[in-house]
Every structure is written in structure tokens, then in C-alpha cells.
CSV table of C-alpha atoms in Angstrom, one decimal:
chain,number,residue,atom,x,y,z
A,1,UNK,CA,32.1,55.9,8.8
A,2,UNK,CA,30.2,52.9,8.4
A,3,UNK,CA,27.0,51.6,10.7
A,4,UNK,CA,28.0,49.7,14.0
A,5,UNK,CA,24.5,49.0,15.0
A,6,UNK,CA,21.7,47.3,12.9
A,7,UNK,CA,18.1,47.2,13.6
A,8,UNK,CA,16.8,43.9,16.1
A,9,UNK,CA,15.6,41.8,13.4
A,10,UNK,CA,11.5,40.4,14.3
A,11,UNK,CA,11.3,37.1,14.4
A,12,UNK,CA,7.7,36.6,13.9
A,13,UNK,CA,5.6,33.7,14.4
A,14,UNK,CA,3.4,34.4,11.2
A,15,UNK,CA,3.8,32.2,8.9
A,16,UNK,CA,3.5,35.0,6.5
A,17,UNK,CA,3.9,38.9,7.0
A,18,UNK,CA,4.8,42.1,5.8
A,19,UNK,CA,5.8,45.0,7.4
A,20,UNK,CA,6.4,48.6,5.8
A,21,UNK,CA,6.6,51.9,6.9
A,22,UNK,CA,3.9,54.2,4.8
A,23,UNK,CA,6.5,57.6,5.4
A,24,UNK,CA,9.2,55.8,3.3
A,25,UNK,CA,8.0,53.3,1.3
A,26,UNK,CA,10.9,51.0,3.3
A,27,UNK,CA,10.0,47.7,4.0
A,28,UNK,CA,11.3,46.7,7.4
A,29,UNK,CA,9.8,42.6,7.5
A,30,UNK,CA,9.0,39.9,4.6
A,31,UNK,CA,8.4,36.7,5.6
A,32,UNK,CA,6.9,34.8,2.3
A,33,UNK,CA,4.9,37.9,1.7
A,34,UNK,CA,4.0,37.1,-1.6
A,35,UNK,CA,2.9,33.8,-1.5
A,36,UNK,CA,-0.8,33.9,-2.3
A,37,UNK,CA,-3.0,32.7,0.8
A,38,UNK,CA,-6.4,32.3,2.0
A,39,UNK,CA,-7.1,35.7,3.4
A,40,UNK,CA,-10.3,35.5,4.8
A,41,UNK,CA,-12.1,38.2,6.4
A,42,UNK,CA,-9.0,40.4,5.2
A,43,UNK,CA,-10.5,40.6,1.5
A,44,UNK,CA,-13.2,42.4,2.7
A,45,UNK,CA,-10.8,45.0,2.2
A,46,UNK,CA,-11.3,44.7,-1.7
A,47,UNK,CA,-15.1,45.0,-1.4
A,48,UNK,CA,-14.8,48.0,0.5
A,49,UNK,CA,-12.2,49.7,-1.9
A,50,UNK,CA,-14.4,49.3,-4.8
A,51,UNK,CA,-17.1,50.2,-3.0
A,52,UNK,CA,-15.3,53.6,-1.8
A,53,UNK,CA,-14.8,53.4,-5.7
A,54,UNK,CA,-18.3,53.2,-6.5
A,55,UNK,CA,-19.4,55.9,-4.2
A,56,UNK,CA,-17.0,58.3,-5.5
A,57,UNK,CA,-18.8,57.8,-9.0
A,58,UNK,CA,-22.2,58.4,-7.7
A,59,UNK,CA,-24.9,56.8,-8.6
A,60,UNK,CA,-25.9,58.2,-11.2
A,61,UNK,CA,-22.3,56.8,-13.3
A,62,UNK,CA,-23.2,53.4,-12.3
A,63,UNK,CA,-22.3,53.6,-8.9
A,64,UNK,CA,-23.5,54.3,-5.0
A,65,UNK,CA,-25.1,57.0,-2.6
A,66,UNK,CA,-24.3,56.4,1.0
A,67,UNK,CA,-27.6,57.6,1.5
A,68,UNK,CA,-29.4,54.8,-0.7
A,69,UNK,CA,-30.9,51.9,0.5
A,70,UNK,CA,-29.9,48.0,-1.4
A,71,UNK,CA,-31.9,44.8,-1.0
A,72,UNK,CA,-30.9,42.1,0.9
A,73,UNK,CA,-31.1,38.9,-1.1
A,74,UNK,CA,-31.7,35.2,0.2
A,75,UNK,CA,-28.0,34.5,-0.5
A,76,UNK,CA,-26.8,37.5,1.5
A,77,UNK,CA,-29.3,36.0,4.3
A,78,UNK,CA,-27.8,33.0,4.2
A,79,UNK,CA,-24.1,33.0,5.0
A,80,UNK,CA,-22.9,32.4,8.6
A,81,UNK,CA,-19.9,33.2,10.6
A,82,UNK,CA,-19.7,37.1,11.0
A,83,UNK,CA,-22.9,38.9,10.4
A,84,UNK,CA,-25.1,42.0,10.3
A,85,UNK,CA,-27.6,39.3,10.9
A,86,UNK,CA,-29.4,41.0,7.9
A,87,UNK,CA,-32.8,39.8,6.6
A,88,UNK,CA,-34.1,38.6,3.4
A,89,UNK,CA,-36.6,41.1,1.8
A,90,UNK,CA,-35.6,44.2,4.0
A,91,UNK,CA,-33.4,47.4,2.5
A,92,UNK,CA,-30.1,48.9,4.3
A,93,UNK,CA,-28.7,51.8,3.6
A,94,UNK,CA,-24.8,51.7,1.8
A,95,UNK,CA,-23.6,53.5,5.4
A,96,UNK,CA,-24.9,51.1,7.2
A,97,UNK,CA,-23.4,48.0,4.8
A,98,UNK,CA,-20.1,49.8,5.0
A,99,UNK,CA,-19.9,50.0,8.5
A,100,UNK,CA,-21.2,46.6,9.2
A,101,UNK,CA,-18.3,45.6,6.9
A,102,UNK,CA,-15.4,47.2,8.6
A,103,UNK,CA,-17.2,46.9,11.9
A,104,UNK,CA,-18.6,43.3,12.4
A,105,UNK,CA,-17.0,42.4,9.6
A,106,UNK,CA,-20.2,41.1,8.1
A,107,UNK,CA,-20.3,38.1,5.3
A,108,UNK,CA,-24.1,39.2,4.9
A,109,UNK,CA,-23.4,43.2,4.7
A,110,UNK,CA,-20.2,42.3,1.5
A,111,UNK,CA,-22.9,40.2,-0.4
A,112,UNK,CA,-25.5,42.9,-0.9
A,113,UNK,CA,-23.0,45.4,-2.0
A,114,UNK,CA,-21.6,42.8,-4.6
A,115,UNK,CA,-24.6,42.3,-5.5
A,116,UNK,CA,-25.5,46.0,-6.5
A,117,UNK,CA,-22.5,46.3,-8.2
A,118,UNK,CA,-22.1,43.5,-9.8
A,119,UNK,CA,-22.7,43.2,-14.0
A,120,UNK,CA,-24.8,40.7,-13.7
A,121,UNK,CA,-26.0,41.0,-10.3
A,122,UNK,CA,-24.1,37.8,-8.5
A,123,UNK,CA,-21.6,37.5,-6.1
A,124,UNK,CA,-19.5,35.8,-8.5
A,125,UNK,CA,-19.8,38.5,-11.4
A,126,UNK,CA,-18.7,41.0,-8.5
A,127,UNK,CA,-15.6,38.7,-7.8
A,128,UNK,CA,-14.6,38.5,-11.2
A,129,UNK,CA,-14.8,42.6,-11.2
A,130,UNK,CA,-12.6,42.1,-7.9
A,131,UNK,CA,-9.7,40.2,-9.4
A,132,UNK,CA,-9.5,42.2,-12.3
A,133,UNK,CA,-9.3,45.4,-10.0
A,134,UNK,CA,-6.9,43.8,-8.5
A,135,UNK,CA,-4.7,43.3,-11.2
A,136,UNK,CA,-5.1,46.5,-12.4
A,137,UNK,CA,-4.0,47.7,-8.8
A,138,UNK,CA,-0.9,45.8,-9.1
A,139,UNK,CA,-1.8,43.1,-6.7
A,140,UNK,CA,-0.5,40.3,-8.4
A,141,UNK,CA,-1.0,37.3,-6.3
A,142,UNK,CA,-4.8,38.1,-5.8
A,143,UNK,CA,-7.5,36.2,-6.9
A,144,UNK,CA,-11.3,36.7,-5.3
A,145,UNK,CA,-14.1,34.0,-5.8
A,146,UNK,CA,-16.0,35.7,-3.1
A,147,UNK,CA,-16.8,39.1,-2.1
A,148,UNK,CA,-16.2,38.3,1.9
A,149,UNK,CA,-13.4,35.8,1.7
A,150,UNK,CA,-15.4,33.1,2.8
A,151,UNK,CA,-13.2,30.2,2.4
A,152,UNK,CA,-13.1,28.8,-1.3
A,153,UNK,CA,-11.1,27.2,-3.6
A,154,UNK,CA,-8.9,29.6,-5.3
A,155,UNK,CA,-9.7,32.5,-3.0
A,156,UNK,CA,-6.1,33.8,-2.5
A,157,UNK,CA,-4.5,37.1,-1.2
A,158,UNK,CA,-0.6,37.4,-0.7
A,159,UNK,CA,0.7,39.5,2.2
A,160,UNK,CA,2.4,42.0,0.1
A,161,UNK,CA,-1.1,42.5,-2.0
A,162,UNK,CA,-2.8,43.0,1.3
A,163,UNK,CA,-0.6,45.9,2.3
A,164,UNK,CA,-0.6,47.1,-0.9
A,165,UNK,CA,-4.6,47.6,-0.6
A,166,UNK,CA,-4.1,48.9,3.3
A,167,UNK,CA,-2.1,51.5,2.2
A,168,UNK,CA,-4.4,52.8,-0.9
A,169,UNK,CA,-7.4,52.8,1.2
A,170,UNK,CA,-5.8,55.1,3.4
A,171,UNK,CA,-4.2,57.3,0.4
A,172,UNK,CA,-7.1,57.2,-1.5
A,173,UNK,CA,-9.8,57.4,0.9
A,174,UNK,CA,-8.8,59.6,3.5
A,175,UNK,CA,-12.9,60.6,3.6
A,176,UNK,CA,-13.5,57.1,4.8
A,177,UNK,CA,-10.3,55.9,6.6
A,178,UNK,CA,-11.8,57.1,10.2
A,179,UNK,CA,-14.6,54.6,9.6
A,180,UNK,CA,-11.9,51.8,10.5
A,181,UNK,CA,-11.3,53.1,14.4
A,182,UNK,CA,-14.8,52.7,15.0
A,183,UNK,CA,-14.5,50.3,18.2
A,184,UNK,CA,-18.4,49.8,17.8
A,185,UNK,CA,-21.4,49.9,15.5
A,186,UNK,CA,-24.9,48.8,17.0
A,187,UNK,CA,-26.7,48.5,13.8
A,188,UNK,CA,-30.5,48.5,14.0
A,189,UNK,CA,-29.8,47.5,18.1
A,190,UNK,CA,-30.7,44.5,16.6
A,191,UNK,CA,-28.1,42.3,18.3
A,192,UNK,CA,-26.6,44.2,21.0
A,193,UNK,CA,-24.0,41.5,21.7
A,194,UNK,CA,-22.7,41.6,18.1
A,195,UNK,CA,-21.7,45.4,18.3
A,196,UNK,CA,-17.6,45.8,18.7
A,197,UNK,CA,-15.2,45.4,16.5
A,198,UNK,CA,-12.5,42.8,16.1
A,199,UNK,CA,-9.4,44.4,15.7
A,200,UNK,CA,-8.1,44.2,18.9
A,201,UNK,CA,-5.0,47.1,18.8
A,202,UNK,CA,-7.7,49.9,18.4
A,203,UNK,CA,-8.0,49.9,22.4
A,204,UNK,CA,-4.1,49.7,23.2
A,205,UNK,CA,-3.2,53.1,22.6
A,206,UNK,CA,-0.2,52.8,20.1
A,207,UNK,CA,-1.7,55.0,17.4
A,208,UNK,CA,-3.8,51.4,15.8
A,209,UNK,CA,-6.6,52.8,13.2
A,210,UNK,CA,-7.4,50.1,11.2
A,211,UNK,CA,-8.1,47.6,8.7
A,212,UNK,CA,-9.4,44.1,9.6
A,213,UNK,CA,-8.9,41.1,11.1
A,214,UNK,CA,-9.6,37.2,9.2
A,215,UNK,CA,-9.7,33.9,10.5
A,216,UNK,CA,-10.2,30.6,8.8
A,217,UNK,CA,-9.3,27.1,9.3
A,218,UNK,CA,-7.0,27.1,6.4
A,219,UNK,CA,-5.5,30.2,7.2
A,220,UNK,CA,-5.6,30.9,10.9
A,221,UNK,CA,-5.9,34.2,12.7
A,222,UNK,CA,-4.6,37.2,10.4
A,223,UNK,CA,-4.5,41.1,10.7
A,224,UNK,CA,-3.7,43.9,7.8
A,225,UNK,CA,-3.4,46.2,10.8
A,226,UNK,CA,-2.0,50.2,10.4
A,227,UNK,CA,-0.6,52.4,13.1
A,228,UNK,CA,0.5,56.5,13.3
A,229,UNK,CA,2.6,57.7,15.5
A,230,UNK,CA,3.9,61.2,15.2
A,231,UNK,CA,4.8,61.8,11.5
A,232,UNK,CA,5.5,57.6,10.8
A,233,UNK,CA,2.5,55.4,10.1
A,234,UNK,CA,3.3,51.8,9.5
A,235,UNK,CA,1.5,49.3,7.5
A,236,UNK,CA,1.7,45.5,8.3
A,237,UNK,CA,0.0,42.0,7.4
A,238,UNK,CA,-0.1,39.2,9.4
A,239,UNK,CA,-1.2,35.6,9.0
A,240,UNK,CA,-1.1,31.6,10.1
A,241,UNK,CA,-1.2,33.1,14.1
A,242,UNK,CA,-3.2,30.2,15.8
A,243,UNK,CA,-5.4,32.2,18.3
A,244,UNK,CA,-7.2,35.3,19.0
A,245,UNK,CA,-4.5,36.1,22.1
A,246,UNK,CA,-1.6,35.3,20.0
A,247,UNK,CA,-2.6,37.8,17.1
A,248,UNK,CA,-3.1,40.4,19.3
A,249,UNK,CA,-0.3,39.6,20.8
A,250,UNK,CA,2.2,39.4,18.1
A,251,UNK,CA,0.3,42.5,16.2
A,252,UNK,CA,1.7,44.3,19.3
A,253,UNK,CA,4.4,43.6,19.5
A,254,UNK,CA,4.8,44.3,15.5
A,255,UNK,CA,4.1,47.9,16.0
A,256,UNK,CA,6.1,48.3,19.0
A,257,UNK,CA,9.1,47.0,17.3
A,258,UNK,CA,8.3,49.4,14.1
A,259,UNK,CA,8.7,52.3,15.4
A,260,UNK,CA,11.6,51.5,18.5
A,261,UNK,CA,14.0,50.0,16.4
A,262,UNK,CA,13.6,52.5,13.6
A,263,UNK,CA,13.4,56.5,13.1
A,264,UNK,CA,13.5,59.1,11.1
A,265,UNK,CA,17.1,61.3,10.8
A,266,UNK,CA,18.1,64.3,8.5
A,267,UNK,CA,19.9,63.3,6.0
A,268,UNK,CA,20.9,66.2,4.4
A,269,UNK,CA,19.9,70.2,4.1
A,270,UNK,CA,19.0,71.6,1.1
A,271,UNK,CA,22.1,72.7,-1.1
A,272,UNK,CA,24.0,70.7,1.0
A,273,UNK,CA,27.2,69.4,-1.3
A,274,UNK,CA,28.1,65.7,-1.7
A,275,UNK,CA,30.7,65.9,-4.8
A,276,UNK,CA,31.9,67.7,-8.0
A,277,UNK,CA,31.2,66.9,-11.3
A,278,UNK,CA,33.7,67.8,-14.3
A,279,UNK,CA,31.7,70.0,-16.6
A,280,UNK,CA,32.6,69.6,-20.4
A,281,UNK,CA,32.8,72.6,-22.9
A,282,UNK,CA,31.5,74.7,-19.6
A,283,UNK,CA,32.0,78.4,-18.3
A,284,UNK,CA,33.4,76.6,-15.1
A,285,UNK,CA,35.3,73.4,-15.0
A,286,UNK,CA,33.5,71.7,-12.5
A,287,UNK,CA,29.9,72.2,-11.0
A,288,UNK,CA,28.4,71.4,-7.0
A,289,UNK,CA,25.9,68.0,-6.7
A,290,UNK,CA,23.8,68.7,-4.1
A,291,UNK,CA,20.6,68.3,-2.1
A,292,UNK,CA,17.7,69.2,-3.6
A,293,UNK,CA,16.0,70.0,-0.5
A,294,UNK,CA,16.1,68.7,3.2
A,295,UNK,CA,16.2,65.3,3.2
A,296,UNK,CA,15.4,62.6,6.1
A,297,UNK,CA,15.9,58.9,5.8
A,298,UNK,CA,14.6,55.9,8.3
A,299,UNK,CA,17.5,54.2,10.0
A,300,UNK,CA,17.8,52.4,12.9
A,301,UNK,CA,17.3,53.9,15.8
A,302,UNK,CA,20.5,53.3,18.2
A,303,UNK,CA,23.0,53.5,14.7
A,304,UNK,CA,25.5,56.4,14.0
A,305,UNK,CA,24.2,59.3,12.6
A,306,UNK,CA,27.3,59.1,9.9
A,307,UNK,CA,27.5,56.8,6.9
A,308,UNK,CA,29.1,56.3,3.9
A,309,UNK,CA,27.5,56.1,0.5
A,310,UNK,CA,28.3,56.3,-3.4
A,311,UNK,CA,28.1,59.3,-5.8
A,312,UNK,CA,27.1,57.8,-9.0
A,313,UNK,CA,27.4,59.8,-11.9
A,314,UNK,CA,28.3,59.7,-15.8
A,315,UNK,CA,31.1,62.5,-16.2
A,316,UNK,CA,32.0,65.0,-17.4
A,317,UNK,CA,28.5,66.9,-17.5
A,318,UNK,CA,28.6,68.3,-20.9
A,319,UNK,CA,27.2,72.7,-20.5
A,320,UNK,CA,25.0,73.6,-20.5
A,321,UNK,CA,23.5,73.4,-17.0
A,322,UNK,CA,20.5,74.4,-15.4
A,323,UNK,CA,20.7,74.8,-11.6
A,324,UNK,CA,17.9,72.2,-10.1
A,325,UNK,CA,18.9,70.0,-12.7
A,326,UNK,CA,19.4,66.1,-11.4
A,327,UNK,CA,23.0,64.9,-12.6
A,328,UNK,CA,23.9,61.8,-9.8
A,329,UNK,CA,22.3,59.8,-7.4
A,330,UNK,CA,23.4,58.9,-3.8
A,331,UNK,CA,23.4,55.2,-2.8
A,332,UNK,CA,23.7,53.8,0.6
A,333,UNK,CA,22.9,51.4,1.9
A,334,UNK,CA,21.7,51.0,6.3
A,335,UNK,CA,22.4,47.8,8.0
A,336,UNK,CA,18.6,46.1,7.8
A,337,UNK,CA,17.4,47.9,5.6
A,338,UNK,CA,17.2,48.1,1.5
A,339,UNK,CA,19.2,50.3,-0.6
A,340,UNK,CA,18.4,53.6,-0.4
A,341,UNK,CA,18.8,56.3,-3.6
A,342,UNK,CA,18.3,59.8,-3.6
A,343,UNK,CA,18.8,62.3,-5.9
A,344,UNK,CA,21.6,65.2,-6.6
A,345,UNK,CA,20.9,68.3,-8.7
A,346,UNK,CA,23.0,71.0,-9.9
A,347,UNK,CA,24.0,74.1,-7.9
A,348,UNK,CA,24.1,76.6,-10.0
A,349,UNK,CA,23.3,78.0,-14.0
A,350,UNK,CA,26.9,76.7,-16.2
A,351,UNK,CA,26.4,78.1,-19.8
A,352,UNK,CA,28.4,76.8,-22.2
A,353,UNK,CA,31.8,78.4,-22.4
A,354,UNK,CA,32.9,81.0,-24.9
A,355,UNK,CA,35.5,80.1,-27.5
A,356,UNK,CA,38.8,80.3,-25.6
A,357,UNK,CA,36.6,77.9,-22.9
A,358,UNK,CA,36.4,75.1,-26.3
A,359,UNK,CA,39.6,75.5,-27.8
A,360,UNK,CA,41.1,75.1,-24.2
A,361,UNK,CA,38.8,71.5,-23.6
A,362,UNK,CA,39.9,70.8,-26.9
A,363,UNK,CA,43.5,70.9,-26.7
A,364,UNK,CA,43.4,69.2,-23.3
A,365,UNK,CA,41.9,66.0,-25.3
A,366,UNK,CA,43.8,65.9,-27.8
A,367,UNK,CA,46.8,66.1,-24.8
A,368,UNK,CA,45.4,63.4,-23.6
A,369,UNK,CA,45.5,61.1,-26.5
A,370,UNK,CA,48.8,62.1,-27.5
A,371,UNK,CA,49.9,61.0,-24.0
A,372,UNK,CA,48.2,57.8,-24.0
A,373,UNK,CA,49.5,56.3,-27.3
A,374,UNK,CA,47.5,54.5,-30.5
A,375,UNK,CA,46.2,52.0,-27.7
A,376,UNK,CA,44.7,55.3,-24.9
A,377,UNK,CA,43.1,57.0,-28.2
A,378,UNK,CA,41.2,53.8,-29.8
């Protein structure tokens, strides 16, 4: 039996996103995901992952102490727009700048830390470091010029890239993933006003727990936003939204539409048999493909819980055979979704067969040939 109903397509009014769900790896929404953008504030997601990076070192490899305290340069005084309103000549601790990052989303709090790591202790020697991290990451369509993503020539992020880093901080990290639900950070009570944070699903209750917002002129108002609910979590990058309300809004509605019009369904049990395969030169003629364990797939939510898929295989399976071992691969496909593969192993141990077993597979080819003429056996 085939599907009969698809997922609601999302008709976003992004002018770029990507939506996918962490669990699977399935991408539910691309809308020119990877065409490289201004990111803006969203960058700051690469100054913290390197940063996480450089922590994890310590400092005595060349890298960080969340307990140490950096110097705050004129340059890192000087930027505008978001701010730990830092000051020239004073020391913070990496904590602090890493919170003031993720929190108020500081321009002054990226500098210092790019400036501690970087080889030659600039912003743009940091940047540098940051593209070629990138690459390395496999985001493809990045390219930094800044550590904060103020806007600049050549500073470019692709939607896919940005979810790509999302979901590494929060595989990678998982000691420092929390810090990005923190709904507040009063640092130094120095500007009480300047104390909450920008994401604005981390206050709606639908499981929202990170990254960070961006706005620019060039770029709009964007989100690389996550969300968990139950045993799902989402991952999804928005940009080109034209106001505060409406990226909120449309974030929303993003999530909500995540994980309604899709869920997770068994599949299959473990051992559970999709086909035979002919075994060649075996103990037994034919051997069970089957599941190698319980398996559950994303589908959409209102579809049949039947469908029909392929058995792809290259037969006979010559003996002998381990049981576990993977001979075939189920394809289906989902309506609104990408092709899904999964893997079929043996079910059972087929030695090779004894000598009646050959000389039995052997006259049966040569049967074969005879029957199907000159032409059959060339």
C-alpha cells in the first residue's frame, strides 16, 4: 500500500531556511539553504564553537580557562549595536564573555575572545582561523571577516552551514548547550536594561533552547533556532524576515509545524523478515534479510502506517554467511520526505555446503546454460 496523505508543505516567508530534524538527519524545509548570506549576529555561533574548542584544550595547549580573565582592547570598546558595554583597560573573565555572547549577543564580548585566540592577536587573524574551521567542518559556503558578523564585505553564512554548526554545538558541547536557554545575564549590573536575551521562543513553552538571533540591514531579522520535544529535537535557520514580530512569529510557527505534521513510527522489529536471498554454493538454498534491530522512521503524521519499498540486493549471496551480516538495503521513499535506506542483515550462520551441496549448484548452471542456447551462456 502506498501513502495517501503527505506532510502540509511550509510556505515560509524567509527568503532563506532550513529545517531538519536532529533524531533523523531528515530534512523537512530548504528554501535556497545554501546560498551564502550575511548572517549577522548568527556567526557568533562560530566564535563560540571554537571557543568551546579552546576551552576544551585548556590553557595550558594554547587554549582557555573559563576561570581566566582576557583584556579588553580599544577595538573591542569600540563596536556598537549589541554590547556587554565592556571597557577599555578592564579584564573579564571567559564565563562572563561567553555568556555575554549567547546572552546579549555582544559585538564587544566576540572581539576579546578573538583576540586571545587569535595567531597574531587581531580580529582578522581570528577570522581567518574561523573560515578555515569552517571548512574543515564541512561548512562550505562560509566565509568570516569578523568574529561577531558585523556586516562586511564578504562576511557570508549559508542556511544549511548555519544548521550544520547548531547542530554540532549541541552534539559536541552538551557541557555548554544549557548556556543558550539562559533568558537573562546581568553582567556586572552594569546596564540593567541590557540583561535578556533575544531569542524570543525561549518563553513560549515549545521545548525552544537555543542558538541566536541576527539582524542586519542587508540581511534582515534571522534565527538558527532549536527545539526538543519528547525524543525529536529539531534544528532550523531562518533569514530575510523583516521584523522582530514577524521572526518570532514565523519561528513559531516553524516548530509547531515540525513536529504536528511529522512523527516518529516503528518501522520494523528486530529480526523482522523483508525478503529471501538465493544463497550460492550454501548448506541452505536461500537465507532470511532482516532487521537488524527495531527500527522507527519519521513520516507524516496523518499517513498510513503501510508502505511499500524496494529490496535491493546483488544475488545469489555466495556461502558462506555470517548471521548479522548486511546483504540488501530497503528503499522507500514517504510523500515529502527524502529517500530513506536502511539496512538488511542475515538471519542466520550458512556455511558453505558439503560436496553433494556443489555438485548439485553446479549441475543446475550448467542446466541452465544448456537451456538457454550459445546466446543464454555468452
Amino acid at each position: 500500500m502506498s501513502w495517501t496523505v503527505s506532510a502540509a508543505a511550509f510556505e515560509t516567508k524567509a527568503t532563506s531556511a532550513f529545517v531538519i530534524d536532529q533524531s533523523t538527519g531528515t530534512v523537512l524545509l530548504n528554501k535556497n539553504a545554501d546560498l551564502p548570506l550575511p548572517p549577522a549576529s548568527m556567526s557568533k555561533l562560530m566564535t563560540l564553537y571554537m571557543a568551546f574548542e579552546a576551552i576544551r584544550r585548556g590553557k595550558s595547549d594554547g587554549g582557555l580557562d573559563l576561570n581566566e580573565e582576557l583584556p579588553v582592547s580599544e577595538h573591542a570598546q569600540s563596536f556598537g549595536g549589541s554590547s556587554m558595554f565592556l571597557r577599555s583597560g578592564e579584564s573579564v573573565s571567559v564565563e562572563d564573555l561567553i555568556r555575554g555572547i549567547i546572552v546579549l549577543s555582544g559585538n564587544d564580548s566576540c572581539v576579546v575572545i578573538a583576540e586571545a585566540l587569535s595567531p597574531d592577536g587581531t580580529e582578522a587573524g581570528f577570522a581567518r582561523l574561523m573560515t578555515q574551521r569552517a571548512q574543515q567542518m564541512g561548512m562550505t559556503n562560509s566565509t568570516f571577516t569578523n568574529s561577531s558578523g558585523w556586516p562586511a564585505p564578504g562576511h557570508l553564512m549559508s542556511m544549511r552551514d548555519l544548521a550544520l554548526l547548531a547542530h554540532r554545538l549541541i552534539v559536541d558541547f552538551p557541557e555548554y548547550y544549557p548556556l543558550f536557554a539562559e533568558t537573562e545575564f546581568a553582567f556586572d549590573n552594569r546596564v540593567p536594561s541590557n540583561r535578556l536575551n533575544r531569542n524570543p521562543l525561549l518563553t513560549m513553552g515549545i521545548g525552544a533552547d537555543g542558538l541566536k538571533t541576527g539582524h542586519t540591514e542587508a540581511a534582515g531579522y534571522g534565527l538558527t533556532g532549536s527545539a526538543k520535544q519528547g525524543d525529536r529535537r529539531i534544528i532550523f535557520v531562518l533569514s530575510g524576515m523583516e521584523s522582530i514580530a514577524d521572526r518570532a512569529s514565523e519561528a513559531q510557527a516553524v516548530v509547531n509545524w515540525a513536529f504536528r505534521q511529522f512523527a516518529m513510527r516503528p518501522l520494523a522489529t528486530e529480526g523482522q523478515e523483508f525478503a529471501r536471498a538465493d544463497v550460492w554454493m550454501g548448506a541452505e538454498p536461500t537465507v532470511g534479510l532482516v532487521a537488524p534491530e527495531d527500527v522507527s522512521v519519521l513520516m507524516p503524521a496523518l499517513a498510513e502506517r503501510s508502505f511499500e519499498g524496494e529490496v535491493i540486493f546483488s544475488g545469489p549471496v555466495e556461502a558462506p554467511i555470517a548471521k548479522g551480516d548486511q546483504l540488501a538495503e530497503l528503499v522507500f521513499t514517504l510523500d515529502g520526505l527524502p529517500e530513506t535506506r536502511l539496512p538488511l542483515v542475515a538471519d542466520r550462520d550458512i556455511p558453505s555446503g558439503g560436496f553433494v551441496s556443489r555438485m548439485t549448484t553446479a549441475a543446475m548452471v550448467l542446466f541452465n546454460q544448456l537451456i538457454a542456447g550459445p546466446e543464454g551462456a555468452t
